[in-house]
């Protein structure tokens, strides 16, 4: 990973205008946010800049207005939530450039915070338009990006703007990049990857990237069924992408060549219907799945074997649950793995980095959110990073 500047590289910024890209795309419930995790994530950066005497202008998108103004998608919708989390007043500015922004900067005192309107109200944002970025840059002395979750998009506020002003990674961005670097960039080996979830098709690029980088690839969830089918196992009525068995075989061949061991479950939990605690529930060897049965979780022996693999590893990157964890008892393997990972991390033998919407939910369900090394809540950006892609918003910071 190329080097990037952090807030530690800033000199005296008293009275300077900081343009700070943050993620304020909060899930809403009526007139206020149902979850303010994203605001909490950027709070340290905002307060640090304010304490150092900068005038902090927050730049964010909110929903998908498609390049036109929309009153319900104004960032003023989250102004109250931002103020509450920061414990400070925030001045709403209904533009991102021009005289209104200039006047607002005149009103803000050193250390004050302004919230610019939804940057996606202007078509130049998603078009990564240079003139649009220039108009915004004209108001700032420097740029800070603290929105890793938006870094997979080459938009004006994440890419073009970073090239027009001195650019710095905010504290949340810095933590995320450092954690990801320690997991797949220059990790302590051996490295294990757990990839689960519903389908192979959504994670093909992830799997292809990982086989060249990790020593152990542990496949669980619905996608394991496709790999099992590729090896000639009859998976009954399980979720399985039969059209991808050739692809699965190709991935296993590549893994072989790269010296990466692929681990598939050898016992599984099955049922004839997908419901909580069904009467047909049983555990069996993968070769004993009946025609009318579905594989809904990894079995206990395979789960123990996975834990043994992790004991020999120094680094783990995890995306995707091992089973249909939303429904009991098909959360068993995922919960057990989460507890093993938490214990190994706490003992100091494993660096564990996890991400993905359902994976984050599963770790929270296991109650181990604070016991793993790092959890990425970045969604799309996290997956693109797992695919080995260069993220434009990150590349622009290191330019
Ligand atoms: P993430 O959001 O962490 O990237 P995914 O969205 O890829 O994870 O996958 C999560 C989904 O996969 C969950 O809804 C879970 O129920 C489903 N899943 C896991 N194992 C199975 C299985 N054996 N059969 C059907 N669905 C499964
Ligand atoms: Mg998901």
Tab-separated table of C-alpha atoms and ligand atoms in Angstrom:
chain	number	residue	atom	x	y	z
A	1	UNK	CA	0.000	0.000	0.000
A	2	UNK	CA	1.284	3.397	-0.922
A	3	UNK	CA	1.916	5.820	1.884
A	4	UNK	CA	-0.708	8.372	2.837
A	5	UNK	CA	-0.649	11.415	5.103
A	6	UNK	CA	-2.565	11.452	8.355
A	7	UNK	CA	-3.669	14.191	10.738
A	8	UNK	CA	-0.251	13.805	12.410
A	9	UNK	CA	1.267	15.456	9.333
A	10	UNK	CA	-0.765	18.640	9.720
A	11	UNK	CA	1.040	21.763	10.890
A	12	UNK	CA	-0.687	24.704	12.532
A	13	UNK	CA	-4.226	24.744	11.146
A	14	UNK	CA	-5.760	27.485	13.269
A	15	UNK	CA	-8.232	29.441	11.170
A	16	UNK	CA	-7.839	27.157	8.176
A	17	UNK	CA	-10.830	25.601	6.431
A	18	UNK	CA	-10.816	21.775	6.475
A	19	UNK	CA	-13.004	20.050	3.891
A	20	UNK	CA	-13.756	16.698	5.485
A	21	UNK	CA	-15.423	13.863	3.538
A	22	UNK	CA	-17.428	11.768	5.970
A	23	UNK	CA	-20.044	9.025	5.712
A	24	UNK	CA	-23.340	10.393	7.043
A	25	UNK	CA	-25.491	8.057	4.996
A	26	UNK	CA	-27.377	7.009	8.120
A	27	UNK	CA	-30.251	4.527	8.173
A	28	UNK	CA	-33.350	6.603	8.973
A	29	UNK	CA	-36.432	5.824	10.984
A	30	UNK	CA	-38.901	8.649	10.492
A	31	UNK	CA	-37.206	11.990	11.122
A	32	UNK	CA	-34.042	10.734	12.810
A	33	UNK	CA	-31.313	8.154	12.434
A	34	UNK	CA	-31.916	4.612	13.704
A	35	UNK	CA	-28.162	4.003	13.983
A	36	UNK	CA	-25.449	6.641	14.470
A	37	UNK	CA	-22.421	4.299	14.279
A	38	UNK	CA	-21.160	6.162	11.211
A	39	UNK	CA	-21.172	9.483	13.043
A	40	UNK	CA	-19.381	7.951	16.007
A	41	UNK	CA	-16.750	6.637	13.588
A	42	UNK	CA	-15.875	10.122	12.285
A	43	UNK	CA	-16.238	11.950	15.583
A	44	UNK	CA	-12.544	11.710	16.600
A	45	UNK	CA	-11.412	13.269	13.321
A	46	UNK	CA	-13.932	16.102	13.444
A	47	UNK	CA	-13.228	16.966	17.066
A	48	UNK	CA	-9.460	16.758	16.601
A	49	UNK	CA	-9.580	19.226	13.711
A	50	UNK	CA	-11.936	21.519	15.616
A	51	UNK	CA	-9.744	21.422	18.734
A	52	UNK	CA	-6.779	22.398	16.602
A	53	UNK	CA	-8.703	25.512	15.565
A	54	UNK	CA	-9.764	24.640	12.028
A	55	UNK	CA	-13.143	25.568	10.616
A	56	UNK	CA	-14.475	22.107	9.781
A	57	UNK	CA	-16.761	21.747	6.765
A	58	UNK	CA	-18.348	18.317	6.501
A	59	UNK	CA	-18.938	16.953	3.035
A	60	UNK	CA	-21.161	13.898	2.600
A	61	UNK	CA	-23.722	12.159	0.443
A	62	UNK	CA	-27.111	11.054	1.689
A	63	UNK	CA	-29.166	8.526	-0.254
A	64	UNK	CA	-29.402	8.570	-4.031
A	65	UNK	CA	-30.855	11.903	-5.180
A	66	UNK	CA	-29.461	11.310	-8.683
A	67	UNK	CA	-27.923	14.730	-9.281
A	68	UNK	CA	-30.937	16.858	-8.263
A	69	UNK	CA	-32.074	18.538	-5.056
A	70	UNK	CA	-34.521	16.643	-2.878
A	71	UNK	CA	-35.749	18.037	0.449
A	72	UNK	CA	-35.973	14.602	2.103
A	73	UNK	CA	-32.400	13.767	1.075
A	74	UNK	CA	-30.835	16.958	2.421
A	75	UNK	CA	-28.037	16.358	4.907
A	76	UNK	CA	-30.009	18.714	7.197
A	77	UNK	CA	-32.029	15.544	7.977
A	78	UNK	CA	-29.090	14.259	10.032
A	79	UNK	CA	-27.877	17.609	11.428
A	80	UNK	CA	-29.517	16.904	14.809
A	81	UNK	CA	-28.006	13.416	15.032
A	82	UNK	CA	-24.551	14.755	14.176
A	83	UNK	CA	-24.852	17.500	16.811
A	84	UNK	CA	-25.943	14.987	19.406
A	85	UNK	CA	-23.046	12.599	18.770
A	86	UNK	CA	-20.444	15.360	18.558
A	87	UNK	CA	-21.883	17.218	21.528
A	88	UNK	CA	-21.415	20.432	19.563
A	89	UNK	CA	-23.494	22.778	17.478
A	90	UNK	CA	-23.241	22.235	13.737
A	91	UNK	CA	-24.188	24.925	11.236
A	92	UNK	CA	-26.100	23.646	8.195
A	93	UNK	CA	-24.968	25.145	4.869
A	94	UNK	CA	-27.454	24.449	2.023
A	95	UNK	CA	-24.781	24.384	-0.729
A	96	UNK	CA	-21.349	22.823	-1.363
A	97	UNK	CA	-19.770	25.801	-3.149
A	98	UNK	CA	-20.358	29.446	-4.047
A	99	UNK	CA	-21.240	32.598	-2.112
A	100	UNK	CA	-23.421	30.860	0.502
A	101	UNK	CA	-20.483	28.657	1.500
A	102	UNK	CA	-18.153	31.670	1.527
A	103	UNK	CA	-20.519	33.647	3.788
A	104	UNK	CA	-20.907	30.651	6.110
A	105	UNK	CA	-17.139	30.336	6.466
A	106	UNK	CA	-17.138	34.021	7.439
A	107	UNK	CA	-19.638	33.339	10.208
A	108	UNK	CA	-17.900	30.206	11.558
A	109	UNK	CA	-15.336	30.850	14.283
A	110	UNK	CA	-12.148	28.822	14.586
A	111	UNK	CA	-13.086	25.350	15.835
A	112	UNK	CA	-16.680	25.579	14.578
A	113	UNK	CA	-18.299	22.938	12.395
A	114	UNK	CA	-20.409	23.360	9.268
A	115	UNK	CA	-22.395	20.706	7.417
A	116	UNK	CA	-22.595	21.146	3.646
A	117	UNK	CA	-25.619	19.821	1.795
A	118	UNK	CA	-25.813	16.449	0.028
A	119	UNK	CA	-22.954	16.459	-2.466
A	120	UNK	CA	-24.970	14.142	-4.746
A	121	UNK	CA	-27.491	16.936	-5.431
A	122	UNK	CA	-25.018	17.988	-8.134
A	123	UNK	CA	-24.401	15.710	-11.143
A	124	UNK	CA	-20.704	16.643	-11.024
A	125	UNK	CA	-20.254	14.514	-7.912
A	126	UNK	CA	-20.907	11.077	-9.378
A	127	UNK	CA	-19.353	12.177	-12.705
A	128	UNK	CA	-16.113	12.958	-10.803
A	129	UNK	CA	-16.222	16.310	-12.598
A	130	UNK	CA	-13.045	18.398	-12.312
A	131	UNK	CA	-14.809	21.794	-12.409
A	132	UNK	CA	-17.286	20.733	-9.735
A	133	UNK	CA	-14.399	19.569	-7.553
A	134	UNK	CA	-12.544	22.859	-8.192
A	135	UNK	CA	-15.566	24.881	-7.070
A	136	UNK	CA	-15.594	22.968	-3.761
A	137	UNK	CA	-11.812	23.027	-3.361
A	138	UNK	CA	-11.838	26.842	-3.682
A	139	UNK	CA	-13.256	27.054	-0.141
A	140	UNK	CA	-10.782	24.781	1.606
A	141	UNK	CA	-7.169	24.942	2.749
A	142	UNK	CA	-6.870	21.170	2.964
A	143	UNK	CA	-8.895	17.974	2.483
A	144	UNK	CA	-9.448	15.059	4.828
A	145	UNK	CA	-11.110	11.803	3.801
A	146	UNK	CA	-12.586	9.848	6.693
A	147	UNK	CA	-15.093	7.856	4.635
A	148	UNK	CA	-13.484	4.512	3.699
A	149	UNK	CA	-16.984	3.199	2.912
A	150	UNK	CA	-17.197	5.640	-0.027
A	151	UNK	CA	-13.605	5.078	-1.213
A	152	UNK	CA	-14.517	2.458	-3.843
A	153	UNK	CA	-16.262	5.174	-5.849
A	154	UNK	CA	-14.335	7.633	-8.001
A	155	UNK	CA	-16.544	10.622	-7.250
A	156	UNK	CA	-15.631	14.312	-7.028
A	157	UNK	CA	-15.721	14.367	-3.223
A	158	UNK	CA	-13.642	11.192	-2.888
A	159	UNK	CA	-11.273	11.371	-5.849
A	160	UNK	CA	-10.990	14.642	-7.837
A	161	UNK	CA	-11.046	16.831	-4.720
A	162	UNK	CA	-8.244	14.847	-3.081
A	163	UNK	CA	-5.968	15.813	-5.955
A	164	UNK	CA	-6.717	19.535	-5.729
A	165	UNK	CA	-5.827	20.159	-2.099
A	166	UNK	CA	-3.283	18.764	0.365
A	167	UNK	CA	-5.027	15.479	1.253
A	168	UNK	CA	-5.000	13.543	4.524
A	169	UNK	CA	-6.577	10.346	5.810
A	170	UNK	CA	-8.828	10.949	8.818
A	171	UNK	CA	-8.494	8.805	11.929
A	172	UNK	CA	-11.212	6.292	10.929
A	173	UNK	CA	-9.729	5.953	7.430
A	174	UNK	CA	-6.267	5.537	8.928
A	175	UNK	CA	-7.456	2.773	11.278
A	176	UNK	CA	-9.271	0.975	8.474
A	177	UNK	CA	-6.322	1.119	6.079
A	178	UNK	CA	-3.911	0.000	8.769
A	179	UNK	CA	-6.140	-2.945	9.718
A	180	UNK	CA	-6.661	-4.012	6.106
A	181	UNK	CA	-2.951	-3.718	5.403
A	182	UNK	CA	-2.192	-5.989	8.375
A	183	UNK	CA	-4.728	-8.538	7.120
A	184	UNK	CA	-3.877	-8.885	3.435
A	185	UNK	CA	-1.263	-6.276	2.515
A	186	UNK	CA	1.742	-7.399	4.531
A	187	UNK	CA	0.219	-9.848	7.011
A	188	UNK	CA	1.873	-12.084	9.548
A	189	UNK	CA	1.661	-15.608	8.109
A	190	UNK	CA	0.095	-18.127	7.952
A	191	UNK	CA	-3.045	-16.307	6.857
A	192	UNK	CA	-6.492	-17.897	6.819
A	193	UNK	CA	-9.533	-16.546	5.035
A	194	UNK	CA	-13.049	-17.605	5.895
A	195	UNK	CA	-15.460	-16.938	3.072
A	196	UNK	CA	-19.100	-17.786	3.573
A	197	UNK	CA	-22.481	-16.397	2.696
A	198	UNK	CA	-25.121	-17.371	0.262
A	199	UNK	CA	-23.626	-17.514	-3.210
A	200	UNK	CA	-20.357	-18.085	-5.030
A	201	UNK	CA	-21.456	-15.732	-7.817
A	202	UNK	CA	-21.373	-12.651	-5.554
A	203	UNK	CA	-17.863	-13.450	-4.322
A	204	UNK	CA	-16.032	-14.905	-7.302
A	205	UNK	CA	-13.489	-12.098	-7.432
A	206	UNK	CA	-12.958	-12.331	-3.684
A	207	UNK	CA	-12.177	-16.048	-3.928
A	208	UNK	CA	-9.880	-15.585	-6.930
A	209	UNK	CA	-7.910	-12.872	-5.137
A	210	UNK	CA	-7.636	-14.795	-1.864
A	211	UNK	CA	-6.263	-18.057	-3.273
A	212	UNK	CA	-3.118	-16.189	-4.294
A	213	UNK	CA	-2.699	-14.475	-0.938
A	214	UNK	CA	-3.656	-16.815	1.880
A	215	UNK	CA	-2.398	-20.206	3.035
A	216	UNK	CA	-5.833	-21.492	4.108
A	217	UNK	CA	-9.127	-20.768	2.382
A	218	UNK	CA	-12.039	-21.920	4.491
A	219	UNK	CA	-15.300	-22.039	2.574
A	220	UNK	CA	-18.636	-22.186	4.365
A	221	UNK	CA	-22.220	-21.047	3.927
A	222	UNK	CA	-24.282	-21.687	0.832
A	223	UNK	CA	-21.242	-21.208	-1.368
A	224	UNK	CA	-19.616	-24.318	0.096
A	225	UNK	CA	-22.434	-26.325	-1.524
A	226	UNK	CA	-21.302	-25.253	-4.981
A	227	UNK	CA	-17.737	-26.337	-4.172
A	228	UNK	CA	-18.979	-29.649	-2.738
A	229	UNK	CA	-21.088	-30.242	-5.860
A	230	UNK	CA	-18.009	-29.501	-7.970
A	231	UNK	CA	-16.257	-32.326	-6.107
A	232	UNK	CA	-19.090	-34.687	-6.960
A	233	UNK	CA	-21.066	-34.460	-3.720
A	234	UNK	CA	-24.854	-34.686	-4.051
A	235	UNK	CA	-26.082	-31.657	-2.105
A	236	UNK	CA	-29.815	-32.477	-2.433
A	237	UNK	CA	-32.046	-29.399	-2.360
A	238	UNK	CA	-29.327	-27.118	-0.946
A	239	UNK	CA	-28.774	-23.638	-2.291
A	240	UNK	CA	-26.215	-24.411	-4.997
A	241	UNK	CA	-25.068	-22.746	-8.208
A	242	UNK	CA	-24.668	-25.811	-10.405
A	243	UNK	CA	-23.653	-23.655	-13.364
A	244	UNK	CA	-20.585	-22.523	-11.415
A	245	UNK	CA	-19.095	-25.923	-10.621
A	246	UNK	CA	-16.446	-25.513	-13.350
A	247	UNK	CA	-15.531	-22.143	-11.881
A	248	UNK	CA	-15.331	-23.689	-8.419
A	249	UNK	CA	-13.003	-26.390	-9.749
A	250	UNK	CA	-10.835	-23.753	-11.443
A	251	UNK	CA	-10.553	-21.853	-8.158
A	252	UNK	CA	-9.538	-25.057	-6.341
A	253	UNK	CA	-6.912	-25.741	-9.041
A	254	UNK	CA	-5.518	-22.234	-8.711
A	255	UNK	CA	-5.401	-22.661	-4.957
A	256	UNK	CA	-3.460	-25.887	-5.361
A	257	UNK	CA	-0.893	-24.199	-7.579
A	258	UNK	CA	-0.528	-21.287	-5.180
A	259	UNK	CA	-0.035	-23.553	-2.165
A	260	UNK	CA	-3.344	-22.528	-0.602
A	261	UNK	CA	-5.271	-25.280	1.164
A	262	UNK	CA	-9.021	-25.142	0.538
A	263	UNK	CA	-11.118	-26.383	3.457
A	264	UNK	CA	-14.652	-27.594	2.778
A	265	UNK	CA	-16.966	-28.945	5.466
A	266	UNK	CA	-17.125	-32.738	5.811
A	267	UNK	CA	-20.098	-32.790	8.150
A	268	UNK	CA	-23.131	-30.564	7.767
A	269	UNK	CA	-26.456	-29.693	9.388
A	270	UNK	CA	-29.425	-30.451	7.151
A	271	UNK	CA	-33.230	-30.208	7.152
A	272	UNK	CA	-36.010	-30.781	4.657
A	273	UNK	CA	-37.555	-27.375	5.327
A	274	UNK	CA	-35.953	-24.031	6.099
A	275	UNK	CA	-37.531	-23.083	9.424
A	276	UNK	CA	-36.445	-22.572	13.010
A	277	UNK	CA	-35.718	-25.888	14.785
A	278	UNK	CA	-37.437	-28.087	12.165
A	279	UNK	CA	-38.409	-31.671	13.029
A	280	UNK	CA	-36.285	-32.940	10.127
A	281	UNK	CA	-33.078	-31.423	11.551
A	282	UNK	CA	-30.045	-33.702	11.571
A	283	UNK	CA	-26.271	-33.671	11.274
A	284	UNK	CA	-24.572	-35.905	8.739
A	285	UNK	CA	-21.519	-36.468	6.590
A	286	UNK	CA	-21.614	-34.451	3.326
A	287	UNK	CA	-21.904	-37.729	1.407
A	288	UNK	CA	-25.119	-38.644	3.234
A	289	UNK	CA	-27.313	-35.669	2.336
A	290	UNK	CA	-30.680	-37.002	1.098
A	291	UNK	CA	-32.315	-35.766	-2.109
A	292	UNK	CA	-34.974	-33.772	-0.246
A	293	UNK	CA	-32.565	-32.241	2.304
A	294	UNK	CA	-30.870	-28.814	2.406
A	295	UNK	CA	-27.486	-28.024	3.918
A	296	UNK	CA	-28.053	-25.074	6.232
A	297	UNK	CA	-24.959	-25.030	8.426
A	298	UNK	CA	-21.459	-26.455	8.813
A	299	UNK	CA	-21.388	-29.444	11.183
A	300	UNK	CA	-19.712	-29.642	14.613
A	301	UNK	CA	-16.707	-31.740	13.532
A	302	UNK	CA	-15.864	-29.443	10.638
A	303	UNK	CA	-16.260	-26.436	12.935
A	304	UNK	CA	-13.759	-27.927	15.393
A	305	UNK	CA	-11.381	-28.639	12.513
A	306	UNK	CA	-11.631	-25.001	11.412
A	307	UNK	CA	-10.787	-23.868	14.908
A	308	UNK	CA	-7.707	-26.113	14.784
A	309	UNK	CA	-6.630	-24.528	11.503
A	310	UNK	CA	-7.004	-21.060	13.037
A	311	UNK	CA	-4.817	-22.105	15.972
A	312	UNK	CA	-1.953	-22.570	13.512
A	313	UNK	CA	-2.549	-19.172	11.840
A	314	UNK	CA	-1.428	-15.648	12.732
A	315	UNK	CA	-3.922	-13.704	10.639
A	316	UNK	CA	-7.569	-14.174	9.718
A	317	UNK	CA	-9.755	-12.295	7.293
A	318	UNK	CA	-13.428	-13.244	7.482
A	319	UNK	CA	-16.333	-12.441	5.215
A	320	UNK	CA	-19.596	-14.327	5.178
A	321	UNK	CA	-21.390	-16.496	7.775
A	322	UNK	CA	-20.906	-20.288	7.785
A	323	UNK	CA	-24.632	-21.012	7.793
A	324	UNK	CA	-28.103	-19.501	7.612
A	325	UNK	CA	-27.337	-17.805	10.939
A	326	UNK	CA	-30.533	-15.739	11.124
A	327	UNK	CA	-32.521	-18.905	11.898
A	328	UNK	CA	-31.865	-21.215	14.874
A	329	UNK	CA	-30.048	-23.546	15.160
A	330	UNK	CA	-28.282	-22.760	11.865
A	331	UNK	CA	-26.282	-20.055	13.635
A	332	UNK	CA	-24.350	-22.698	15.604
A	333	UNK	CA	-21.195	-22.968	13.463
A	334	UNK	CA	-20.980	-19.210	12.869
A	335	UNK	CA	-21.364	-18.472	16.598
A	336	UNK	CA	-18.797	-21.141	17.511
A	337	UNK	CA	-16.310	-19.776	14.976
A	338	UNK	CA	-16.898	-16.228	16.249
A	339	UNK	CA	-16.097	-17.347	19.795
A	340	UNK	CA	-12.971	-19.237	18.709
A	341	UNK	CA	-11.757	-16.205	16.758
A	342	UNK	CA	-12.441	-13.891	19.694
A	343	UNK	CA	-10.561	-16.185	22.101
A	344	UNK	CA	-7.518	-16.570	19.819
A	345	UNK	CA	-7.463	-12.810	19.250
A	346	UNK	CA	-7.653	-12.089	22.965
A	347	UNK	CA	-4.801	-14.561	23.609
A	348	UNK	CA	-2.738	-12.550	21.152
A	349	UNK	CA	-2.174	-15.435	18.758
A	350	UNK	CA	-4.433	-14.160	15.945
A	351	UNK	CA	-4.967	-10.857	14.145
A	352	UNK	CA	-8.603	-10.981	13.055
A	353	UNK	CA	-10.243	-8.687	10.535
A	354	UNK	CA	-13.862	-9.173	9.513
A	355	UNK	CA	-16.333	-7.342	7.309
A	356	UNK	CA	-19.578	-7.625	5.355
A	357	UNK	CA	-23.100	-6.660	6.401
A	358	UNK	CA	-24.207	-10.087	7.597
A	359	UNK	CA	-20.808	-10.961	9.062
A	360	UNK	CA	-20.858	-7.798	11.178
A	361	UNK	CA	-24.392	-8.722	12.329
A	362	UNK	CA	-23.273	-12.287	13.136
A	363	UNK	CA	-20.327	-11.070	15.221
A	364	UNK	CA	-22.642	-8.724	17.099
A	365	UNK	CA	-25.056	-11.628	17.657
A	366	UNK	CA	-22.145	-13.613	19.128
A	367	UNK	CA	-21.315	-10.639	21.358
A	368	UNK	CA	-17.663	-10.518	20.246
A	369	UNK	CA	-17.612	-7.207	18.393
A	370	UNK	CA	-15.043	-5.784	20.816
A	371	UNK	CA	-12.943	-8.945	20.941
A	372	UNK	CA	-11.732	-9.133	17.344
A	373	UNK	CA	-8.940	-6.958	16.008
A	374	UNK	CA	-10.977	-4.964	13.521
A	375	UNK	CA	-14.472	-5.018	12.051
A	376	UNK	CA	-15.056	-3.163	8.826
A	377	UNK	CA	-18.534	-1.747	8.386
A	378	UNK	CA	-17.670	-0.425	4.939
A	379	UNK	CA	-19.784	-2.871	2.889
A	380	UNK	CA	-19.025	-2.449	-0.821
A	381	UNK	CA	-15.614	-0.872	-0.243
A	382	UNK	CA	-14.596	-3.763	2.033
A	383	UNK	CA	-15.607	-6.348	-0.570
A	384	UNK	CA	-13.761	-4.523	-3.354
A	385	UNK	CA	-10.713	-4.446	-1.130
A	386	UNK	CA	-11.098	-8.234	-0.584
A	387	UNK	CA	-11.239	-8.544	-4.365
A	388	UNK	CA	-7.801	-6.959	-4.471
A	389	UNK	CA	-9.030	-3.854	-6.249
A	390	UNK	CA	-7.359	-0.491	-5.966
A	391	UNK	CA	-9.897	1.870	-4.339
A	392	UNK	CA	-9.951	5.273	-6.090
A	393	UNK	CA	-10.552	7.206	-2.863
A	394	UNK	CA	-7.558	5.531	-1.224
A	395	UNK	CA	-5.344	5.828	-4.305
A	396	UNK	CA	-6.093	9.578	-4.467
A	397	UNK	CA	-4.877	9.988	-0.875
A	398	UNK	CA	-1.561	8.342	-1.646
A	399	UNK	CA	-0.994	10.207	-4.925
B	1	LIG	P1	-22.001	-10.679	4.068
B	1	LIG	O1	-23.159	-9.709	4.098
B	1	LIG	O2	-21.335	-10.813	5.396
B	1	LIG	O3	-21.045	-10.385	2.950
B	1	LIG	P2	-23.519	-12.568	2.501
B	1	LIG	O4	-24.543	-11.515	2.237
B	1	LIG	O5	-22.674	-13.006	1.381
B	1	LIG	O6	-22.604	-12.139	3.752
B	1	LIG	O7	-24.229	-13.893	3.011
B	1	LIG	C1	-25.080	-13.923	4.121
B	1	LIG	C2	-26.279	-14.801	3.869
B	1	LIG	O8	-25.914	-16.114	3.507
B	1	LIG	C3	-27.135	-14.912	5.095
B	1	LIG	O9	-28.401	-14.363	4.824
B	1	LIG	C4	-27.236	-16.420	5.362
B	1	LIG	O10	-28.519	-16.829	5.782
B	1	LIG	C5	-26.928	-16.992	3.999
B	1	LIG	N1	-26.457	-18.373	4.094
B	1	LIG	C6	-25.373	-18.833	4.725
B	1	LIG	N2	-25.282	-20.172	4.633
B	1	LIG	C7	-26.344	-20.587	3.917
B	1	LIG	C8	-26.818	-21.864	3.492
B	1	LIG	N3	-26.164	-23.000	3.777
B	1	LIG	N4	-27.964	-21.909	2.761
B	1	LIG	C9	-28.611	-20.770	2.487
B	1	LIG	N5	-28.226	-19.537	2.850
B	1	LIG	C10	-27.103	-19.444	3.566
B	2	LIG	MG1	-24.983	-9.614	2.957
